[in-house]
Amino acid sequence: MLSPREIDMLRQIISLAGALISSAHPEAGKAMSKKSAKASAAPEGKRRRRTGKELADFRKMLVAERKRGVPVADLAEKHGISAAYIYQL
């Protein structure tokens, strides 16, 4: 069980942390709806799933570029996918 002094200290820490967060990120204090939160986290273009033929072509293209020595990080940034996804393919 916490003493009243310890509870006051924790409340003070929480208020200081809140003030620091609000001063560092003014928009963080505003409540965001689920729809706007998803929209801000989503990339510019809408994500879509590749068909089997598109995936096979994409895989061949990635293998060819990797054989030419293109770094995975550059490929991931160029195509908007993660490096782990490239290694997985």
mmCIF file of N, CA, C and O in Angstrom:
data_model
loop_
_atom_site.group_PDB
_atom_site.id
_atom_site.type_symbol
_atom_site.label_atom_id
_atom_site.label_comp_id
_atom_site.label_asym_id
_atom_site.label_seq_id
_atom_site.Cartn_x
_atom_site.Cartn_y
_atom_site.Cartn_z
ATOM 1 N N MET A 1 0.842 -1.172 0.000
ATOM 2 C CA MET A 1 0.000 0.000 0.000
ATOM 3 C C MET A 1 0.893 1.243 0.000
ATOM 4 O O MET A 1 1.884 1.303 0.705
ATOM 5 N N LEU A 2 0.523 2.195 -0.786
ATOM 6 C CA LEU A 2 1.304 3.430 -0.887
ATOM 7 C C LEU A 2 0.860 4.429 0.175
ATOM 8 O O LEU A 2 -0.331 4.546 0.487
ATOM 9 N N SER A 3 1.817 5.162 0.666
ATOM 10 C CA SER A 3 1.509 6.205 1.642
ATOM 11 C C SER A 3 0.951 7.423 0.894
ATOM 12 O O SER A 3 1.141 7.571 -0.322
ATOM 13 N N PRO A 4 0.274 8.313 1.621
ATOM 14 C CA PRO A 4 -0.247 9.526 0.961
ATOM 15 C C PRO A 4 0.860 10.362 0.315
ATOM 16 O O PRO A 4 0.655 10.958 -0.750
ATOM 17 N N ARG A 5 2.032 10.376 0.911
ATOM 18 C CA ARG A 5 3.160 11.136 0.355
ATOM 19 C C ARG A 5 3.591 10.527 -0.986
ATOM 20 O O ARG A 5 3.863 11.245 -1.953
ATOM 21 N N GLU A 6 3.659 9.190 -1.053
ATOM 22 C CA GLU A 6 4.047 8.511 -2.285
ATOM 23 C C GLU A 6 3.008 8.732 -3.383
ATOM 24 O O GLU A 6 3.365 8.925 -4.554
ATOM 25 N N ILE A 7 1.751 8.742 -3.003
ATOM 26 C CA ILE A 7 0.681 8.994 -3.979
ATOM 27 C C ILE A 7 0.807 10.406 -4.539
ATOM 28 O O ILE A 7 0.671 10.632 -5.749
ATOM 29 N N ASP A 8 1.083 11.381 -3.681
ATOM 30 C CA ASP A 8 1.271 12.758 -4.146
ATOM 31 C C ASP A 8 2.466 12.863 -5.090
ATOM 32 O O ASP A 8 2.422 13.576 -6.092
ATOM 33 N N MET A 9 3.542 12.156 -4.763
ATOM 34 C CA MET A 9 4.716 12.174 -5.624
ATOM 35 C C MET A 9 4.402 11.576 -6.991
ATOM 36 O O MET A 9 4.824 12.102 -8.031
ATOM 37 N N LEU A 10 3.655 10.478 -7.029
ATOM 38 C CA LEU A 10 3.269 9.867 -8.307
ATOM 39 C C LEU A 10 2.375 10.796 -9.121
ATOM 40 O O LEU A 10 2.535 10.905 -10.340
ATOM 41 N N ARG A 11 1.449 11.482 -8.445
ATOM 42 C CA ARG A 11 0.591 12.434 -9.159
ATOM 43 C C ARG A 11 1.404 13.568 -9.764
ATOM 44 O O ARG A 11 1.138 14.023 -10.874
ATOM 45 N N GLN A 12 2.420 14.027 -9.023
ATOM 46 C CA GLN A 12 3.283 15.086 -9.524
ATOM 47 C C GLN A 12 4.079 14.608 -10.735
ATOM 48 O O GLN A 12 4.210 15.332 -11.733
ATOM 49 N N ILE A 13 4.576 13.387 -10.691
ATOM 50 C CA ILE A 13 5.308 12.822 -11.829
ATOM 51 C C ILE A 13 4.414 12.722 -13.050
ATOM 52 O O ILE A 13 4.807 13.075 -14.163
ATOM 53 N N ILE A 14 3.182 12.275 -12.838
ATOM 54 C CA ILE A 14 2.239 12.134 -13.955
ATOM 55 C C ILE A 14 1.918 13.494 -14.568
ATOM 56 O O ILE A 14 1.885 13.642 -15.796
ATOM 57 N N SER A 15 1.717 14.501 -13.745
ATOM 58 C CA SER A 15 1.400 15.828 -14.291
ATOM 59 C C SER A 15 2.599 16.409 -15.039
ATOM 60 O O SER A 15 2.432 17.044 -16.089
ATOM 61 N N LEU A 16 3.808 16.198 -14.524
ATOM 62 C CA LEU A 16 4.997 16.669 -15.230
ATOM 63 C C LEU A 16 5.168 15.958 -16.573
ATOM 64 O O LEU A 16 5.495 16.592 -17.579
ATOM 65 N N ALA A 17 4.944 14.648 -16.590
ATOM 66 C CA ALA A 17 5.066 13.895 -17.837
ATOM 67 C C ALA A 17 4.031 14.381 -18.853
ATOM 68 O O ALA A 17 4.329 14.543 -20.038
ATOM 69 N N GLY A 18 2.820 14.622 -18.409
ATOM 70 C CA GLY A 18 1.780 15.135 -19.300
ATOM 71 C C GLY A 18 2.134 16.492 -19.877
ATOM 72 O O GLY A 18 1.915 16.767 -21.056
ATOM 73 N N ALA A 19 2.709 17.356 -19.034
ATOM 74 C CA ALA A 19 3.108 18.681 -19.508
ATOM 75 C C ALA A 19 4.239 18.577 -20.531
ATOM 76 O O ALA A 19 4.236 19.286 -21.540
ATOM 77 N N LEU A 20 5.195 17.685 -20.273
ATOM 78 C CA LEU A 20 6.290 17.501 -21.227
ATOM 79 C C LEU A 20 5.784 16.969 -22.562
ATOM 80 O O LEU A 20 6.201 17.420 -23.627
ATOM 81 N N ILE A 21 4.888 16.019 -22.520
ATOM 82 C CA ILE A 21 4.347 15.438 -23.753
ATOM 83 C C ILE A 21 3.564 16.485 -24.528
ATOM 84 O O ILE A 21 3.709 16.613 -25.738
ATOM 85 N N SER A 22 2.727 17.244 -23.836
ATOM 86 C CA SER A 22 1.915 18.242 -24.542
ATOM 87 C C SER A 22 2.768 19.367 -25.125
ATOM 88 O O SER A 22 2.446 19.911 -26.168
ATOM 89 N N SER A 23 3.882 19.708 -24.448
ATOM 90 C CA SER A 23 4.728 20.757 -25.003
ATOM 91 C C SER A 23 5.562 20.243 -26.170
ATOM 92 O O SER A 23 5.871 20.985 -27.099
ATOM 93 N N ALA A 24 5.928 18.966 -26.151
ATOM 94 C CA ALA A 24 6.728 18.400 -27.232
ATOM 95 C C ALA A 24 5.881 18.097 -28.458
ATOM 96 O O ALA A 24 6.311 18.273 -29.589
ATOM 97 N N HIS A 25 4.670 17.614 -28.240
ATOM 98 C CA HIS A 25 3.767 17.237 -29.329
ATOM 99 C C HIS A 25 2.392 17.841 -29.050
ATOM 100 O O HIS A 25 1.549 17.207 -28.429
ATOM 101 N N PRO A 26 2.134 19.060 -29.511
ATOM 102 C CA PRO A 26 0.854 19.713 -29.213
ATOM 103 C C PRO A 26 -0.354 18.934 -29.720
ATOM 104 O O PRO A 26 -1.404 18.945 -29.098
ATOM 105 N N GLU A 27 -0.214 18.246 -30.851
ATOM 106 C CA GLU A 27 -1.353 17.515 -31.400
ATOM 107 C C GLU A 27 -1.606 16.207 -30.665
ATOM 108 O O GLU A 27 -2.643 15.594 -30.832
ATOM 109 N N ALA A 28 -0.678 15.755 -29.806
ATOM 110 C CA ALA A 28 -0.848 14.489 -29.102
ATOM 111 C C ALA A 28 -1.942 14.576 -28.054
ATOM 112 O O ALA A 28 -2.558 13.573 -27.714
ATOM 113 N N GLY A 29 -2.211 15.759 -27.535
ATOM 114 C CA GLY A 29 -3.232 15.902 -26.510
ATOM 115 C C GLY A 29 -4.637 15.818 -27.059
ATOM 116 O O GLY A 29 -5.583 15.564 -26.331
ATOM 117 N N LYS A 30 -4.799 16.044 -28.345
ATOM 118 C CA LYS A 30 -6.116 16.014 -28.950
ATOM 119 C C LYS A 30 -6.546 14.570 -29.173
ATOM 120 O O LYS A 30 -5.770 13.726 -29.586
ATOM 121 N N ALA A 31 -7.790 14.297 -28.914
ATOM 122 C CA ALA A 31 -8.304 12.950 -29.135
ATOM 123 C C ALA A 31 -8.535 12.747 -30.627
ATOM 124 O O ALA A 31 -9.079 13.610 -31.313
ATOM 125 N N MET A 32 -8.083 11.613 -31.127
ATOM 126 C CA MET A 32 -8.270 11.306 -32.540
ATOM 127 C C MET A 32 -9.296 10.194 -32.661
ATOM 128 O O MET A 32 -9.310 9.260 -31.867
ATOM 129 N N SER A 33 -10.140 10.298 -33.653
ATOM 130 C CA SER A 33 -11.083 9.221 -33.886
ATOM 131 C C SER A 33 -10.354 8.059 -34.537
ATOM 132 O O SER A 33 -9.253 8.200 -35.046
ATOM 133 N N LYS A 34 -10.971 6.888 -34.512
ATOM 134 C CA LYS A 34 -10.330 5.714 -35.103
ATOM 135 C C LYS A 34 -10.095 5.917 -36.594
ATOM 136 O O LYS A 34 -9.075 5.528 -37.131
ATOM 137 N N LYS A 35 -11.036 6.553 -37.251
ATOM 138 C CA LYS A 35 -10.920 6.747 -38.692
ATOM 139 C C LYS A 35 -9.750 7.666 -39.029
ATOM 140 O O LYS A 35 -8.966 7.383 -39.917
ATOM 141 N N SER A 36 -9.596 8.766 -38.296
ATOM 142 C CA SER A 36 -8.500 9.684 -38.587
ATOM 143 C C SER A 36 -7.165 9.092 -38.173
ATOM 144 O O SER A 36 -6.150 9.360 -38.782
ATOM 145 N N ALA A 37 -7.151 8.258 -37.128
ATOM 146 C CA ALA A 37 -5.906 7.607 -36.714
ATOM 147 C C ALA A 37 -5.446 6.629 -37.780
ATOM 148 O O ALA A 37 -4.264 6.545 -38.098
ATOM 149 N N LYS A 38 -6.378 5.888 -38.353
ATOM 150 C CA LYS A 38 -6.021 4.955 -39.415
ATOM 151 C C LYS A 38 -5.560 5.691 -40.657
ATOM 152 O O LYS A 38 -4.632 5.275 -41.332
ATOM 153 N N ALA A 39 -6.208 6.793 -40.960
ATOM 154 C CA ALA A 39 -5.851 7.551 -42.154
ATOM 155 C C ALA A 39 -4.459 8.155 -42.023
ATOM 156 O O ALA A 39 -3.715 8.205 -42.991
ATOM 157 N N SER A 40 -4.108 8.603 -40.830
ATOM 158 C CA SER A 40 -2.785 9.205 -40.676
ATOM 159 C C SER A 40 -1.688 8.148 -40.698
ATOM 160 O O SER A 40 -0.563 8.435 -41.058
ATOM 161 N N ALA A 41 -2.002 6.918 -40.283
ATOM 162 C CA ALA A 41 -0.995 5.863 -40.271
ATOM 163 C C ALA A 41 -0.880 5.172 -41.632
ATOM 164 O O ALA A 41 0.128 4.547 -41.923
ATOM 165 N N ALA A 42 -1.891 5.292 -42.468
ATOM 166 C CA ALA A 42 -1.899 4.602 -43.757
ATOM 167 C C ALA A 42 -1.010 5.337 -44.756
ATOM 168 O O ALA A 42 -0.875 6.555 -44.706
ATOM 169 N N PRO A 43 -0.375 4.600 -45.672
ATOM 170 C CA PRO A 43 0.423 5.258 -46.702
ATOM 171 C C PRO A 43 -0.476 6.029 -47.657
ATOM 172 O O PRO A 43 -1.697 5.890 -47.632
ATOM 173 N N GLU A 44 0.154 6.832 -48.499
ATOM 174 C CA GLU A 44 -0.610 7.690 -49.402
ATOM 175 C C GLU A 44 -1.531 6.881 -50.314
ATOM 176 O O GLU A 44 -2.693 7.174 -50.450
ATOM 177 N N GLY A 45 -0.984 5.856 -50.962
ATOM 178 C CA GLY A 45 -1.791 5.037 -51.845
ATOM 179 C C GLY A 45 -2.498 3.951 -51.056
ATOM 180 O O GLY A 45 -2.056 3.536 -49.995
ATOM 181 N N LYS A 46 -3.615 3.507 -51.580
ATOM 182 C CA LYS A 46 -4.351 2.468 -50.884
ATOM 183 C C LYS A 46 -3.653 1.129 -51.093
ATOM 184 O O LYS A 46 -3.227 0.808 -52.199
ATOM 185 N N ARG A 47 -3.516 0.364 -50.015
ATOM 186 C CA ARG A 47 -2.861 -0.927 -50.109
ATOM 187 C C ARG A 47 -3.749 -1.892 -50.874
ATOM 188 O O ARG A 47 -4.966 -1.858 -50.760
ATOM 189 N N ARG A 48 -3.112 -2.735 -51.658
ATOM 190 C CA ARG A 48 -3.880 -3.752 -52.361
ATOM 191 C C ARG A 48 -3.046 -5.015 -52.456
ATOM 192 O O ARG A 48 -1.825 -4.974 -52.399
ATOM 193 N N ARG A 49 -3.721 -6.107 -52.606
ATOM 194 C CA ARG A 49 -3.035 -7.383 -52.664
ATOM 195 C C ARG A 49 -2.659 -7.694 -54.098
ATOM 196 O O ARG A 49 -3.442 -7.482 -55.020
ATOM 197 N N ARG A 50 -1.444 -8.229 -54.286
ATOM 198 C CA ARG A 50 -1.005 -8.595 -55.636
ATOM 199 C C ARG A 50 -1.632 -9.921 -56.039
ATOM 200 O O ARG A 50 -1.792 -10.815 -55.218
ATOM 201 N N THR A 51 -1.937 -10.032 -57.312
ATOM 202 C CA THR A 51 -2.429 -11.311 -57.821
ATOM 203 C C THR A 51 -1.248 -12.267 -57.958
ATOM 204 O O THR A 51 -0.085 -11.863 -57.837
ATOM 205 N N GLY A 52 -1.515 -13.525 -58.239
ATOM 206 C CA GLY A 52 -0.452 -14.515 -58.361
ATOM 207 C C GLY A 52 0.537 -14.184 -59.457
ATOM 208 O O GLY A 52 1.746 -14.292 -59.278
ATOM 209 N N LYS A 53 0.030 -13.745 -60.601
ATOM 210 C CA LYS A 53 0.909 -13.405 -61.728
ATOM 211 C C LYS A 53 1.742 -12.175 -61.398
ATOM 212 O O LYS A 53 2.950 -12.135 -61.665
ATOM 213 N N GLU A 54 1.110 -11.159 -60.802
ATOM 214 C CA GLU A 54 1.846 -9.961 -60.425
ATOM 215 C C GLU A 54 2.935 -10.288 -59.399
ATOM 216 O O GLU A 54 4.045 -9.767 -59.479
ATOM 217 N N LEU A 55 2.606 -11.160 -58.456
ATOM 218 C CA LEU A 55 3.575 -11.525 -57.430
ATOM 219 C C LEU A 55 4.758 -12.273 -58.031
ATOM 220 O O LEU A 55 5.907 -12.013 -57.669
ATOM 221 N N ALA A 56 4.478 -13.169 -58.954
ATOM 222 C CA ALA A 56 5.564 -13.909 -59.603
ATOM 223 C C ALA A 56 6.480 -12.952 -60.372
ATOM 224 O O ALA A 56 7.711 -13.060 -60.284
ATOM 225 N N ASP A 57 5.899 -12.002 -61.094
ATOM 226 C CA ASP A 57 6.692 -11.018 -61.823
ATOM 227 C C ASP A 57 7.485 -10.129 -60.864
ATOM 228 O O ASP A 57 8.656 -9.826 -61.105
ATOM 229 N N PHE A 58 6.848 -9.734 -59.777
ATOM 230 C CA PHE A 58 7.499 -8.894 -58.781
ATOM 231 C C PHE A 58 8.679 -9.633 -58.148
ATOM 232 O O PHE A 58 9.760 -9.073 -57.965
ATOM 233 N N ARG A 59 8.470 -10.903 -57.854
ATOM 234 C CA ARG A 59 9.519 -11.731 -57.262
ATOM 235 C C ARG A 59 10.716 -11.843 -58.208
ATOM 236 O O ARG A 59 11.857 -11.703 -57.788
ATOM 237 N N LYS A 60 10.445 -12.086 -59.498
ATOM 238 C CA LYS A 60 11.518 -12.192 -60.494
ATOM 239 C C LYS A 60 12.290 -10.888 -60.599
ATOM 240 O O LYS A 60 13.520 -10.879 -60.694
ATOM 241 N N MET A 61 11.567 -9.785 -60.581
ATOM 242 C CA MET A 61 12.198 -8.478 -60.678
ATOM 243 C C MET A 61 13.084 -8.223 -59.453
ATOM 244 O O MET A 61 14.215 -7.724 -59.588
ATOM 245 N N LEU A 62 12.599 -8.590 -58.260
ATOM 246 C CA LEU A 62 13.395 -8.407 -57.045
ATOM 247 C C LEU A 62 14.664 -9.251 -57.074
ATOM 248 O O LEU A 62 15.742 -8.784 -56.714
ATOM 249 N N VAL A 63 14.532 -10.498 -57.514
ATOM 250 C CA VAL A 63 15.699 -11.382 -57.589
ATOM 251 C C VAL A 63 16.722 -10.813 -58.563
ATOM 252 O O VAL A 63 17.924 -10.783 -58.282
ATOM 253 N N ALA A 64 16.253 -10.316 -59.704
ATOM 254 C CA ALA A 64 17.170 -9.747 -60.696
ATOM 255 C C ALA A 64 17.890 -8.519 -60.142
ATOM 256 O O ALA A 64 19.099 -8.357 -60.327
ATOM 257 N N GLU A 65 17.151 -7.652 -59.449
ATOM 258 C CA GLU A 65 17.772 -6.459 -58.885
ATOM 259 C C GLU A 65 18.756 -6.819 -57.778
ATOM 260 O O GLU A 65 19.810 -6.205 -57.655
ATOM 261 N N ARG A 66 18.436 -7.819 -56.965
ATOM 262 C CA ARG A 66 19.355 -8.252 -55.912
ATOM 263 C C ARG A 66 20.636 -8.834 -56.514
ATOM 264 O O ARG A 66 21.716 -8.606 -56.002
ATOM 265 N N LYS A 67 20.512 -9.555 -57.638
ATOM 266 C CA LYS A 67 21.702 -10.112 -58.293
ATOM 267 C C LYS A 67 22.583 -9.009 -58.848
ATOM 268 O O LYS A 67 23.795 -9.172 -58.945
ATOM 269 N N ARG A 68 21.965 -7.883 -59.231
ATOM 270 C CA ARG A 68 22.737 -6.743 -59.721
ATOM 271 C C ARG A 68 23.399 -5.982 -58.577
ATOM 272 O O ARG A 68 24.192 -5.086 -58.815
ATOM 273 N N GLY A 69 23.054 -6.333 -57.334
ATOM 274 C CA GLY A 69 23.703 -5.717 -56.181
ATOM 275 C C GLY A 69 22.962 -4.547 -55.564
ATOM 276 O O GLY A 69 23.539 -3.785 -54.796
ATOM 277 N N VAL A 70 21.692 -4.402 -55.873
ATOM 278 C CA VAL A 70 20.910 -3.309 -55.293
ATOM 279 C C VAL A 70 20.622 -3.660 -53.827
ATOM 280 O O VAL A 70 20.155 -4.763 -53.531
ATOM 281 N N PRO A 71 20.901 -2.757 -52.888
ATOM 282 C CA PRO A 71 20.646 -3.047 -51.472
ATOM 283 C C PRO A 71 19.162 -3.243 -51.175
ATOM 284 O O PRO A 71 18.299 -2.619 -51.798
ATOM 285 N N VAL A 72 18.887 -4.117 -50.220
ATOM 286 C CA VAL A 72 17.504 -4.423 -49.849
ATOM 287 C C VAL A 72 16.797 -3.176 -49.337
ATOM 288 O O VAL A 72 15.622 -2.960 -49.634
ATOM 289 N N ALA A 73 17.487 -2.347 -48.589
ATOM 290 C CA ALA A 73 16.867 -1.136 -48.047
ATOM 291 C C ALA A 73 16.384 -0.215 -49.174
ATOM 292 O O ALA A 73 15.295 0.363 -49.089
ATOM 293 N N ASP A 74 17.170 -0.104 -50.218
ATOM 294 C CA ASP A 74 16.764 0.727 -51.360
ATOM 295 C C ASP A 74 15.553 0.145 -52.067
ATOM 296 O O ASP A 74 14.634 0.860 -52.456
ATOM 297 N N LEU A 75 15.543 -1.174 -52.246
ATOM 298 C CA LEU A 75 14.396 -1.829 -52.886
ATOM 299 C C LEU A 75 13.128 -1.660 -52.055
ATOM 300 O O LEU A 75 12.050 -1.394 -52.594
ATOM 301 N N ALA A 76 13.267 -1.826 -50.748
ATOM 302 C CA ALA A 76 12.107 -1.702 -49.861
ATOM 303 C C ALA A 76 11.527 -0.296 -49.927
ATOM 304 O O ALA A 76 10.311 -0.119 -50.010
ATOM 305 N N GLU A 77 12.394 0.704 -49.930
ATOM 306 C CA GLU A 77 11.919 2.082 -49.991
ATOM 307 C C GLU A 77 11.289 2.380 -51.351
ATOM 308 O O GLU A 77 10.242 3.019 -51.434
ATOM 309 N N LYS A 78 11.905 1.897 -52.396
ATOM 310 C CA LYS A 78 11.420 2.154 -53.754
ATOM 311 C C LYS A 78 10.031 1.564 -53.987
ATOM 312 O O LYS A 78 9.159 2.203 -54.582
ATOM 313 N N HIS A 79 9.812 0.346 -53.498
ATOM 314 C CA HIS A 79 8.553 -0.347 -53.759
ATOM 315 C C HIS A 79 7.545 -0.226 -52.625
ATOM 316 O O HIS A 79 6.429 -0.753 -52.728
ATOM 317 N N GLY A 80 7.919 0.433 -51.541
ATOM 318 C CA GLY A 80 6.986 0.642 -50.439
ATOM 319 C C GLY A 80 6.681 -0.627 -49.657
ATOM 320 O O GLY A 80 5.548 -0.821 -49.215
ATOM 321 N N ILE A 81 7.669 -1.495 -49.502
ATOM 322 C CA ILE A 81 7.493 -2.726 -48.743
ATOM 323 C C ILE A 81 8.608 -2.811 -47.712
ATOM 324 O O ILE A 81 9.559 -2.036 -47.760
ATOM 325 N N SER A 82 8.474 -3.744 -46.797
ATOM 326 C CA SER A 82 9.509 -3.878 -45.773
ATOM 327 C C SER A 82 10.660 -4.755 -46.269
ATOM 328 O O SER A 82 10.493 -5.569 -47.176
ATOM 329 N N ALA A 83 11.811 -4.560 -45.643
ATOM 330 C CA ALA A 83 12.976 -5.384 -45.994
ATOM 331 C C ALA A 83 12.710 -6.829 -45.647
ATOM 332 O O ALA A 83 13.135 -7.740 -46.369
ATOM 333 N N ALA A 84 11.998 -7.068 -44.553
ATOM 334 C CA ALA A 84 11.682 -8.442 -44.160
ATOM 335 C C ALA A 84 10.837 -9.134 -45.230
ATOM 336 O O ALA A 84 11.012 -10.328 -45.488
ATOM 337 N N TYR A 85 9.936 -8.396 -45.862
ATOM 338 C CA TYR A 85 9.107 -8.976 -46.913
ATOM 339 C C TYR A 85 9.962 -9.375 -48.111
ATOM 340 O O TYR A 85 9.738 -10.422 -48.735
ATOM 341 N N ILE A 86 10.975 -8.592 -48.419
ATOM 342 C CA ILE A 86 11.869 -8.918 -49.527
ATOM 343 C C ILE A 86 12.620 -10.212 -49.209
ATOM 344 O O ILE A 86 12.725 -11.107 -50.041
ATOM 345 N N TYR A 87 13.155 -10.300 -47.992
ATOM 346 C CA TYR A 87 13.879 -11.513 -47.602
ATOM 347 C C TYR A 87 12.936 -12.717 -47.579
ATOM 348 O O TYR A 87 13.336 -13.822 -47.912
ATOM 349 N N GLN A 88 11.695 -12.507 -47.213
ATOM 350 C CA GLN A 88 10.717 -13.596 -47.168
ATOM 351 C C GLN A 88 10.418 -14.122 -48.557
ATOM 352 O O GLN A 88 10.283 -15.321 -48.762
ATOM 353 N N LEU A 89 10.347 -13.234 -49.536
ATOM 354 C CA LEU A 89 10.071 -13.666 -50.902
ATOM 355 C C LEU A 89 11.254 -14.418 -51.451
ATOM 356 O O LEU A 89 11.158 -15.322 -52.210
#
